[in-house]
XYZ file of C-alpha atoms in Angstrom:
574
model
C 16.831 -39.762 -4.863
C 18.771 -38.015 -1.712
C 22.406 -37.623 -2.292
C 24.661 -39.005 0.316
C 26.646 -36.706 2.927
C 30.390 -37.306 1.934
C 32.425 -35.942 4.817
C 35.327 -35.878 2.490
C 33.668 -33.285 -0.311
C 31.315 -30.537 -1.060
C 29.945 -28.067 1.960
C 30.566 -30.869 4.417
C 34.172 -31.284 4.226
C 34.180 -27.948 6.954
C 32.826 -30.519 9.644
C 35.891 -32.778 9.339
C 38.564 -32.005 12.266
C 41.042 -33.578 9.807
C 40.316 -30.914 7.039
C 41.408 -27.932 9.418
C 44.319 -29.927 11.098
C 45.584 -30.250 7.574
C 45.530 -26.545 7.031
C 47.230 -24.882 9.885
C 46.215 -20.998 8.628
C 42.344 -22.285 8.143
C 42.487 -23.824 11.755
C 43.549 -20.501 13.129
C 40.921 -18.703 10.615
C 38.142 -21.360 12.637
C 39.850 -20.226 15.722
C 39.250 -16.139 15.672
C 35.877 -16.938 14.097
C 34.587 -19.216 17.254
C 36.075 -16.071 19.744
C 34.434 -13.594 17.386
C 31.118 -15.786 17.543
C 31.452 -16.130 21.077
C 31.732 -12.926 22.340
C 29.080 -11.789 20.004
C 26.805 -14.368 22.091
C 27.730 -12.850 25.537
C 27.182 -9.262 24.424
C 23.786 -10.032 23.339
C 23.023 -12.011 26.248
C 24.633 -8.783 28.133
C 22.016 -6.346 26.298
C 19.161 -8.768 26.825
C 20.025 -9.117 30.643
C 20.383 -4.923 30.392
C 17.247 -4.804 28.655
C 15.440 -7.044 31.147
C 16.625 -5.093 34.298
C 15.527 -1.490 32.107
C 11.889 -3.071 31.337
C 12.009 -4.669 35.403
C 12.811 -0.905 36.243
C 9.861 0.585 34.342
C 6.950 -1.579 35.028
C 8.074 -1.259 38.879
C 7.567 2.727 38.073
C 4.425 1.778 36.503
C 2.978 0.293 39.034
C 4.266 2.743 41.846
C 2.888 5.741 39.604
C -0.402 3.409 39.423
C -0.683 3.431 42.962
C 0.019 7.556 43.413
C -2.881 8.215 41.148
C -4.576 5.440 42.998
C -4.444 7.410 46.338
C -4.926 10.983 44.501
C -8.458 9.788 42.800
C -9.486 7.464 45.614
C -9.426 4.494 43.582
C -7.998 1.184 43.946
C -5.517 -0.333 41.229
C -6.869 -2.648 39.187
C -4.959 -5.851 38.988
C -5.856 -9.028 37.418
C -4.073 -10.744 39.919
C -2.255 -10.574 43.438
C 1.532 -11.252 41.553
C 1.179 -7.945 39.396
C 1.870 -6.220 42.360
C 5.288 -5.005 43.346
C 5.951 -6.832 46.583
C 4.671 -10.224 46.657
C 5.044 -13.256 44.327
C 8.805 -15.059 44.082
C 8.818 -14.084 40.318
C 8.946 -10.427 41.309
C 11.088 -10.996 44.095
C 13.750 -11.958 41.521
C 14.068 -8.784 40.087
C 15.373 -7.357 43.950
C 18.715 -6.142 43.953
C 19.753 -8.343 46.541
C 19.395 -11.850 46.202
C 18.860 -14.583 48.666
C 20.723 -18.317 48.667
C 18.922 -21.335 47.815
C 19.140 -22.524 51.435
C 17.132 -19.270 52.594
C 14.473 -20.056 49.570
C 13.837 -23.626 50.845
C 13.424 -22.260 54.410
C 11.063 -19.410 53.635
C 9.177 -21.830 50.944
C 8.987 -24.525 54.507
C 7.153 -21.044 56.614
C 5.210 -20.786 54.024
C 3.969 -24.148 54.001
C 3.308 -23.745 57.972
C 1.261 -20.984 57.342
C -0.877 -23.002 54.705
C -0.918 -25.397 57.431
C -1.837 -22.937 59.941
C -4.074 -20.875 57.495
C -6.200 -24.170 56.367
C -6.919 -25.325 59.704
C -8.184 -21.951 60.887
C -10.400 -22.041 57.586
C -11.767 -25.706 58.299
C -12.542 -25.636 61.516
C -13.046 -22.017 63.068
C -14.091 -19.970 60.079
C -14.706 -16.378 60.860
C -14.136 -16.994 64.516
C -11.414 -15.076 66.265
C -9.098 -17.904 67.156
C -8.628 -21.928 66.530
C -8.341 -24.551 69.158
C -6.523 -27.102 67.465
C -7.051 -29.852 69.966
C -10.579 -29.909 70.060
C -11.193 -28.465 66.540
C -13.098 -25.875 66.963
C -13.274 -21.874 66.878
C -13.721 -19.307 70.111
C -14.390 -15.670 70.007
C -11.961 -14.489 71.931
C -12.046 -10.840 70.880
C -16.295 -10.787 70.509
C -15.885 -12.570 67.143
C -14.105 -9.543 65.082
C -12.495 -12.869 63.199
C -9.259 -11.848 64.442
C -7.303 -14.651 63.151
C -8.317 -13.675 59.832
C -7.500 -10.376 59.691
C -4.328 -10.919 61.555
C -3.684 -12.980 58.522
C -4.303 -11.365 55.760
C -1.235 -9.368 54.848
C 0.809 -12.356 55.942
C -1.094 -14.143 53.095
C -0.759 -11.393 50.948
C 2.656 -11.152 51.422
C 3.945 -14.606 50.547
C 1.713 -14.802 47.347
C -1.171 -17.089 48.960
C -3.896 -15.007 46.424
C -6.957 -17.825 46.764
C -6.500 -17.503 50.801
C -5.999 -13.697 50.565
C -9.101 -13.562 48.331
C -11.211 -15.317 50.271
C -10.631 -13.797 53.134
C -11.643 -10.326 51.135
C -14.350 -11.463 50.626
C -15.329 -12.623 54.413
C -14.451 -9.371 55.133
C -16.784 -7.544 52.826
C -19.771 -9.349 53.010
C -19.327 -10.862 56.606
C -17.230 -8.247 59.285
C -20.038 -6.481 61.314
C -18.486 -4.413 64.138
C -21.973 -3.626 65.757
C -21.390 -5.369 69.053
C -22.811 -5.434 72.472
C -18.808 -6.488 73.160
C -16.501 -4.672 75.879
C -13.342 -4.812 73.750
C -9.660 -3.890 74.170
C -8.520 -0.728 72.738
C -5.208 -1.568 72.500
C -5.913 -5.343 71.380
C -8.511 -3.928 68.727
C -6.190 -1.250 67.404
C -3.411 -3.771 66.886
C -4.719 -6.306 65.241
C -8.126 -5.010 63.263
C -7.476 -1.851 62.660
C -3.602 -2.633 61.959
C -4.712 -5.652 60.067
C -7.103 -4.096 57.608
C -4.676 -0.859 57.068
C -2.150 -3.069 56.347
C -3.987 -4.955 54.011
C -4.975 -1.672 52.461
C -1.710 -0.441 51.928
C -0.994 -4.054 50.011
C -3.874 -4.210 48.252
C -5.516 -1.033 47.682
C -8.708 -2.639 48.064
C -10.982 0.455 49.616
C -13.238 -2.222 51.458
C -10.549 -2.602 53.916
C -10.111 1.037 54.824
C -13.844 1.814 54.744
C -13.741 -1.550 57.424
C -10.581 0.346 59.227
C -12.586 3.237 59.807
C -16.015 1.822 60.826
C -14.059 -0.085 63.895
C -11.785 2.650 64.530
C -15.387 4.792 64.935
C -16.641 2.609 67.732
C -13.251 3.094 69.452
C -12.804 6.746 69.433
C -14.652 7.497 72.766
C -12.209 6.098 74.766
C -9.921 8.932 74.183
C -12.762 11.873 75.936
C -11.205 11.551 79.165
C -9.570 14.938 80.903
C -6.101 13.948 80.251
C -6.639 12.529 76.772
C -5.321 9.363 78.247
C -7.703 6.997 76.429
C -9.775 4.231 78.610
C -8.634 0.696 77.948
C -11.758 -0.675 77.395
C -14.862 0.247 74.965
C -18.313 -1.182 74.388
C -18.098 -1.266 70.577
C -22.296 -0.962 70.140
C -23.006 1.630 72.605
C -19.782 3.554 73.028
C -19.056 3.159 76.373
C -15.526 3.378 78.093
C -13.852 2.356 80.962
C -10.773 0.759 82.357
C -10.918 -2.448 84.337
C -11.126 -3.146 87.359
C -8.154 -4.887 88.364
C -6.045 -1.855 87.627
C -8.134 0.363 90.467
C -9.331 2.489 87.642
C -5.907 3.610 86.268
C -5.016 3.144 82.354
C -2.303 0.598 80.941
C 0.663 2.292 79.574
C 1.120 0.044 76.471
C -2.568 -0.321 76.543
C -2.836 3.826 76.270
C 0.382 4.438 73.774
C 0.258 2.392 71.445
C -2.557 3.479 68.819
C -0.229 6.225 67.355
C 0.948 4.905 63.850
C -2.792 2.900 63.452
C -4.375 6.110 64.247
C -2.082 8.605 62.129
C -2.590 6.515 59.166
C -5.809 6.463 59.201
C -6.402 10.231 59.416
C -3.558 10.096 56.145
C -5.300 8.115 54.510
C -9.021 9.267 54.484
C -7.687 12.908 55.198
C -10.243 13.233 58.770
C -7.854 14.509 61.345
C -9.763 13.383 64.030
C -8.056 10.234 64.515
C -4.704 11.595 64.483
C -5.775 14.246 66.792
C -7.020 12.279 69.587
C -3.671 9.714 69.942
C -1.528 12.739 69.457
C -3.229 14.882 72.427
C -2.764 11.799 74.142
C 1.303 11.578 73.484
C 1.280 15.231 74.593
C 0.239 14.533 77.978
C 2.484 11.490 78.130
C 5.401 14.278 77.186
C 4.747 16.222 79.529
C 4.912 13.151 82.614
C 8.154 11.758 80.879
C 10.691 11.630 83.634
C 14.553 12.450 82.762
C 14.827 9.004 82.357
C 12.322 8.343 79.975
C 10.757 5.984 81.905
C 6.934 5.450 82.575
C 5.171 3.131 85.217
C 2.769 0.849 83.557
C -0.161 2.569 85.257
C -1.444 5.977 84.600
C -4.191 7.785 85.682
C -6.413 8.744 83.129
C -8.435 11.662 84.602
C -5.245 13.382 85.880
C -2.575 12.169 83.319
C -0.288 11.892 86.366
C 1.385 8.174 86.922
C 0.623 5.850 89.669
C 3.008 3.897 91.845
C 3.482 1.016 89.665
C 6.442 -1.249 87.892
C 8.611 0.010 84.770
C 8.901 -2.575 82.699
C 9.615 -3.259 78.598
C 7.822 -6.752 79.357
C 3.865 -7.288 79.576
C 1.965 -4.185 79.665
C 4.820 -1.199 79.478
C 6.729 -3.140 75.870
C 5.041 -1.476 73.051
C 4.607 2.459 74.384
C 8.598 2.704 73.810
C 8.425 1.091 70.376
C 5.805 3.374 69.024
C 7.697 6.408 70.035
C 10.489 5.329 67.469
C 8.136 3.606 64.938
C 6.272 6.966 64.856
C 9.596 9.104 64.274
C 9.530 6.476 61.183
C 6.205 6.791 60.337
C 6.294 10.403 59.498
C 9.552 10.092 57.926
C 12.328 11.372 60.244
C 11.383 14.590 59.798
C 10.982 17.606 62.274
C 7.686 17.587 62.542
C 8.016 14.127 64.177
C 10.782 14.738 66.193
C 9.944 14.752 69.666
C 8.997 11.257 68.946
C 13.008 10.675 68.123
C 13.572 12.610 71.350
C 11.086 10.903 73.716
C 12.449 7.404 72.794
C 15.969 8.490 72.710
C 15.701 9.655 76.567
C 14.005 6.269 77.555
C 16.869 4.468 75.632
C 19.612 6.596 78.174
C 16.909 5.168 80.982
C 17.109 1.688 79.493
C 20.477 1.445 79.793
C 20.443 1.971 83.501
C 18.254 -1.435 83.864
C 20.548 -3.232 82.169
C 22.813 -6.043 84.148
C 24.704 -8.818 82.875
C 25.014 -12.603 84.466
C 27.200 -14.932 85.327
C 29.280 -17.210 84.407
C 27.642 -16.537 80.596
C 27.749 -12.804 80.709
C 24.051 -12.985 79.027
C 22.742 -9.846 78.813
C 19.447 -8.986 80.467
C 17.027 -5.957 81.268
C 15.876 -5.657 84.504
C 12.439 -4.790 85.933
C 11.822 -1.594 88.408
C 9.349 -0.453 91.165
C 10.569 2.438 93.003
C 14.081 2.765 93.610
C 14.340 -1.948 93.344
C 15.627 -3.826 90.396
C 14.162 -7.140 90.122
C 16.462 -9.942 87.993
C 13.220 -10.554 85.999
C 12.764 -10.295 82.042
C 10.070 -11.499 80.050
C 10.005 -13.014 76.583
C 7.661 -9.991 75.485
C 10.440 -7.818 76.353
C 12.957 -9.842 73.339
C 11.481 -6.817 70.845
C 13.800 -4.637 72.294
C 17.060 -5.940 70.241
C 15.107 -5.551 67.324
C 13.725 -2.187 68.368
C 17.403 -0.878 69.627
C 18.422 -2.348 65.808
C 16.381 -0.211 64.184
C 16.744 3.108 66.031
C 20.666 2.789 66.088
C 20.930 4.367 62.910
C 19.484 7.800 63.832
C 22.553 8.117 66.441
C 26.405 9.326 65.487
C 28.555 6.447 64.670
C 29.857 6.141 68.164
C 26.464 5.893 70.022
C 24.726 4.153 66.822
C 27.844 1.479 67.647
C 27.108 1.272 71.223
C 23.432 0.457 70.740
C 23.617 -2.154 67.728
C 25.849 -4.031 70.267
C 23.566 -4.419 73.044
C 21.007 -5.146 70.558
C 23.258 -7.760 69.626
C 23.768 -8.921 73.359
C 20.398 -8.943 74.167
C 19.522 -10.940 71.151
C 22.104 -13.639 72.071
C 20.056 -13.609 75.750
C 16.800 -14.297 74.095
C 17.992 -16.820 71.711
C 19.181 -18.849 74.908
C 15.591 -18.642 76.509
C 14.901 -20.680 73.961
C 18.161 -23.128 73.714
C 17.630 -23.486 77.565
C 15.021 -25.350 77.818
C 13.947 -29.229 76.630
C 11.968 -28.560 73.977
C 13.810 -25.726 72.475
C 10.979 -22.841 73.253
C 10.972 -20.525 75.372
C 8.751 -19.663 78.411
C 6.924 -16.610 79.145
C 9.652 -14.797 81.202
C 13.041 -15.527 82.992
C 14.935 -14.831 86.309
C 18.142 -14.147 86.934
C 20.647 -15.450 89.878
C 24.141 -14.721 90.627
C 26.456 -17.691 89.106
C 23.143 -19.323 87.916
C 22.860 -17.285 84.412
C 19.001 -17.668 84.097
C 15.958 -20.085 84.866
C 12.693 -19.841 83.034
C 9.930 -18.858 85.680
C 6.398 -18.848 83.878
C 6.786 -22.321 81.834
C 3.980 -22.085 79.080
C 4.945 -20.710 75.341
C 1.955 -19.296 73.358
C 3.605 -19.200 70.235
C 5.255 -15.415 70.634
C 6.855 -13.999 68.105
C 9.137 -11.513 69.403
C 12.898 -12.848 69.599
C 11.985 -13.858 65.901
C 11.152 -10.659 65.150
C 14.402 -9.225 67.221
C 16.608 -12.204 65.179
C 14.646 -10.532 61.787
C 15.844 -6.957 62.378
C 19.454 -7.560 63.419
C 20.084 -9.582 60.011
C 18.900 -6.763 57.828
C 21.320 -4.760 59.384
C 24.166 -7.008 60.087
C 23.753 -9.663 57.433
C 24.999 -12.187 60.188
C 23.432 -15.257 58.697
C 23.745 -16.490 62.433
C 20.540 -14.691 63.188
C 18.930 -16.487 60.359
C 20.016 -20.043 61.717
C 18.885 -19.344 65.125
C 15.531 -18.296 63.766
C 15.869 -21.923 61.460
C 16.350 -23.451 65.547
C 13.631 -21.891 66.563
C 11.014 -22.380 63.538
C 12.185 -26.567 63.630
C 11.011 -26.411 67.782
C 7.536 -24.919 66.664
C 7.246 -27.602 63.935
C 8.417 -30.194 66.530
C 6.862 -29.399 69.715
C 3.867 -27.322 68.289
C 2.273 -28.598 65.019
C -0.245 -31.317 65.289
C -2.740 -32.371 62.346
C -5.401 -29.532 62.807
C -2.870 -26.192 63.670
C -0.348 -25.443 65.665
C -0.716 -24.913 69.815
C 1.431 -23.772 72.445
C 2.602 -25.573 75.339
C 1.475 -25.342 79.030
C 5.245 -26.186 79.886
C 8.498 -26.016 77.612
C 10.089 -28.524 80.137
C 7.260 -31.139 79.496
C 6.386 -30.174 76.264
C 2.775 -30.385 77.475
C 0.325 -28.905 75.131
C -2.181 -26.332 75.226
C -5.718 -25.608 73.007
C -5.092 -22.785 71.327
C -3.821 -21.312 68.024
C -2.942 -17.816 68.570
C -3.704 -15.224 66.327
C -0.191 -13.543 66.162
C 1.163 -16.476 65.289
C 0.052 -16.230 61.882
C 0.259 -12.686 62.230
C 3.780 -12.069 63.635
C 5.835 -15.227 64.313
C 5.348 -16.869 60.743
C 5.534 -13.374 58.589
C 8.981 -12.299 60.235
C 10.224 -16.139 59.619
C 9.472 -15.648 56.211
C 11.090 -12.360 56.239
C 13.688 -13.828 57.961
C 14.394 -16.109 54.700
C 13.428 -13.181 51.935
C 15.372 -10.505 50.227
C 15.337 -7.239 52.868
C 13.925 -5.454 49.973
C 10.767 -7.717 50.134
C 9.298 -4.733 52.793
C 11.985 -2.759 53.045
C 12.570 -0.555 55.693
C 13.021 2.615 53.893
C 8.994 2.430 52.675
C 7.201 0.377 55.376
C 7.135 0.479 59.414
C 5.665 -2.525 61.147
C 3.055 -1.630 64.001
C 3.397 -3.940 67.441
C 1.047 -6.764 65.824
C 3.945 -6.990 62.403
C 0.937 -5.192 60.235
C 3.366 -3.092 57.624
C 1.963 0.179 57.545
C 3.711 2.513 54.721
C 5.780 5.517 55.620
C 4.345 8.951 54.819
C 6.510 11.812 55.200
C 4.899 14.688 57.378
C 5.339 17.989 57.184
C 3.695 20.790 59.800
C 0.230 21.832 59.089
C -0.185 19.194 56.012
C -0.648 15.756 57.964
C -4.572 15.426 57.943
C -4.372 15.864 54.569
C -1.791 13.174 53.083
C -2.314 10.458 51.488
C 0.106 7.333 51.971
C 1.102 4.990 48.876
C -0.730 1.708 49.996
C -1.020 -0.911 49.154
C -8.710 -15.085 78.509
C -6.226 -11.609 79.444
C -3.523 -13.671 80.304
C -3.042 -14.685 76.790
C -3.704 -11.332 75.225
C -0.855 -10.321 72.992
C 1.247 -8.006 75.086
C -0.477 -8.665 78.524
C 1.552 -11.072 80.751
C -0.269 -13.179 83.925
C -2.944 -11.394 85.959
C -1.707 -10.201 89.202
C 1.659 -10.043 88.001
């Protein structure tokens, strides 16, 4: 038979409040026991919380010590799944030193949905093809059916955790990329986005099929570069080997088109320790060296056979943009060091040149760059050119406080300039380039928006290194337009005209590859690839940082892991 529970007698007389208010000296005994008890609690939570952050700290060596003796064997990692690696899944991003609000987490959890969105259309209805049109739900091969949306995509999948999409795109990849095609591609456009793409995706993964892929297309595209000057050809059949430039250019080379293979190239010869492909973009930056003018600035056309330039525009819009970028982003790549210098020095005299192009409107005082052919500015500035705030962002910090002060602030101008091609018009998104009048401020000129990426990318940069959170809600502004104006049931399209909101047929492939990824990274922890191990190339492929040192670089090994609408071309005819 149970006894009863008296709360008057026996053990459970200590649960009666009167008991201890009764007893005065027992009530302050209770009272030094419960502090006692308490802090007791909070220290042990303190050395499990200590503990946690010691074991975070040593399977994060594990794995980076994994992926060292990864690169030194030739082997890839094995992992049983995508989230055991360092820099994807939310659980690991936890462990990051600097954490993130909840308001950022819901927005980068709503980019990530886009790019299911974006990323399951593709997959339904243009599989393997290089781009979807939404509208009429189908696939085209706009870059002779490399499957350039996919490979665009896969680090961006990688990145934000997506490991059944990632997967299966691995696996299109191995069994399914053939590169033996009777195709006149794009250097420049195959550089950025394949052979970007899958080094990228190697340097994530350390899955070897993508590098062996990397190499096999970056094969085909080597004999571009015989030319006299070692100003590569724009243009390359990829079955036959055959180069050339087009003809609309009377034979000359593109200056983005020409300079802008560096960090693909140099990584590659890192990583499978063949100098060749280093060799050949690097002969090429020597002759650009030696044609730099005082100001640093370069015509968009060159001659290949002579390495001289021709009479053209200077421009850091369509078709001039990304040769200025990769002279910092190389500097990066190679980790600052002196062996990599002159690329510091190059871009540093085209920054002094920049500055001479750059005017100011009123009433709004936005800040704009300016475009040049022979000794006449033109008021014109396209939307390609809105890297530059990001670019100026990230190369401020190799100046002296004064001049790295001077520089973050125009970034910071220019930003606020590109931001308002967007807030100008009806829809919210901007068009493909802008012109400036006295007391006007500025008018969009091209209308159509093909889902670009690069005032997103700008807004990205400058809140690493300001932590202004306004940079994060203008990329919010710009993200809700896309979802507005551009999403429909079967992917996202861009419009014809952002005063109309008109809409166009097709998904680009940077879209998944750029514009979503820095939107994310917008919303993430700046840890989540950081800037002091990773360097994005034009097309937002992270490619890691390698330090290189004279007489060593073909041998290192890096820790991985229609024309008008081509990615940094603007209208024909221009």
């Amino acid at each position: 038979m149970a006894r009863s529970r008296s709360s008057t007698s026996g053990p459970w007389r200590y649960l009666n409040p009167a008991y201890y208010l009764k007893r005065p000296k027992r009530l302050a005994l209770l009272f030094v026991v419960f502090v006692v008890a308490t802090f007791a609690f909070w220290d042990r939570q303190s050395l499990v919380r200590e503990y946690e952050s010691e074991m975070t700290k040593l399977v994060d060596e594990v794995n980076r010590l994994q992926v060292q003796l990864r690169n030194v064997e030739g082997k890839p990692v094995k992992q049983s799944t995508m989230q055991q690696h360092y820099y994807t899944s939310d659980k690991m991003m936890s462990r990051d030193a600097i954490e993130i609000d909840s308001l950022s987490k819901e927005r980068r959890e709503k980019v990530k949905e886009a790019m299911r969105h974006a990323w399951n259309s593709y997959v339904t209805y243009a599989w393997g093809q290089d781009e979807l049109q939404p509208q009429t739900k189908n696939g085209v091969n706009s870059f002779g059916g490399l499957g350039a949306t996919l490979i665009d995509s896969l680090d961006t999948l990688y990145i934000m955790g997506l490991e059944d999409e990632f997967r299966k795109a691995r696996d299109w990849v191995a069994n399914s990329l053939d590169f033996n095609k009777d195709y006149e591609a794009s250097v420049f456009e195959t550089t950025i986005r394949v052979v970007g793409g899958l080094l990228s995706a190697y340097d994530l993964s350390g899955d070897k099929i993508f590098l062996d892929k990397a190499k096999d297309i970056a094969d085909r595209l080597l004999p571009a570069w015989d030319t006299s000057s070692g100003i590569p050809f724009n243009r390359i059949n990829l079955m036959h080997g055959r180069a050339h430039n087009q003809g609309w250019t009377n034979g000359d080379s593109i200056l983005a088109d020409s300079g802008t293979e560096e960090l693909e190239f140099i990584a590659l010869s890192q990583r499978t320790g063949d100098p060749k492909y280093q060799e050949k973009v690097e002969n090429a930056m020597k002759q650009f060296k030696k044609i730099l003018p005082s100001d640093g600035l370069l015509p968009i056309y060159i001659n290949p056979h002579s390495g001289t330039a021709s009479y053209s525009t200077i421009t850091f819009g369509a078709m001039g943009d990304s040769f200025y970028e990769y002279l910092l982003k190389a500097w990066i790549q190679g980790n600052k060091t002196d062996t990599v210098k002159h690329y510091r020095q190059m871009w540093e005299t085209s920054m002094e040149g920049l500055l001479t192009l750059v005017r100011r409107t009123t009433p709004s005082s936005f800040t704009y760059i300016c475009e040049k052919t022979g000794g006449s500015l033109h008021d014109k500035m396209d939307e390609l050119a809105c890297f530059v705030p990001g670019m100026l962002a990230l190369g401020s910090t190799g100046y002296g406080p004064e001049k790295s002060k001077q520089i973050l602030t125009l970034a910071e101008e220019l930003a606020r300039t590109c931001y308002n091609f967007y807030e100008s018009t009806p829809t919210k998104l901007a068009g493909e380039n802008y012109y400036f009048h006295s007391g006007q401020d500025l008018s969009v000129g091209t209308s159509w928006n093909i889902l670009r990426p690069e005032t997103v990318e700008s807004l990205m940069y400058l809140w690493r290194f300001t932590g202004d959170k306004r940079y994060q809600e203008w990329g919010w502004n710009i993200f809700q337009a896309f979802e507005k104006n551009s999403r429909i049931e079967s992917g996202y399209v861009g419009l014809r005209d952002v005063n109309t909101g008109d809409k166009d047929n097709m998904m680009q492939s940077f879209f998944l590859a750029e514009t979503l990824k820095y939107l994310y990274l917008l919303f993430s922890p700046p840890s989540l690839i950081s800037f002091d191990e990773w360097v994005f190339n034009t097309e937002a492929h992270p490619i890691k940082i390698v330090t290189r040192q004279s007489g060593t670089d073909s041998k290192l090994s890096s820790n991985p892991v229609v024309r008008t609408f081509g990615r940094k071309q603007g209208k024909i005819g221009r």
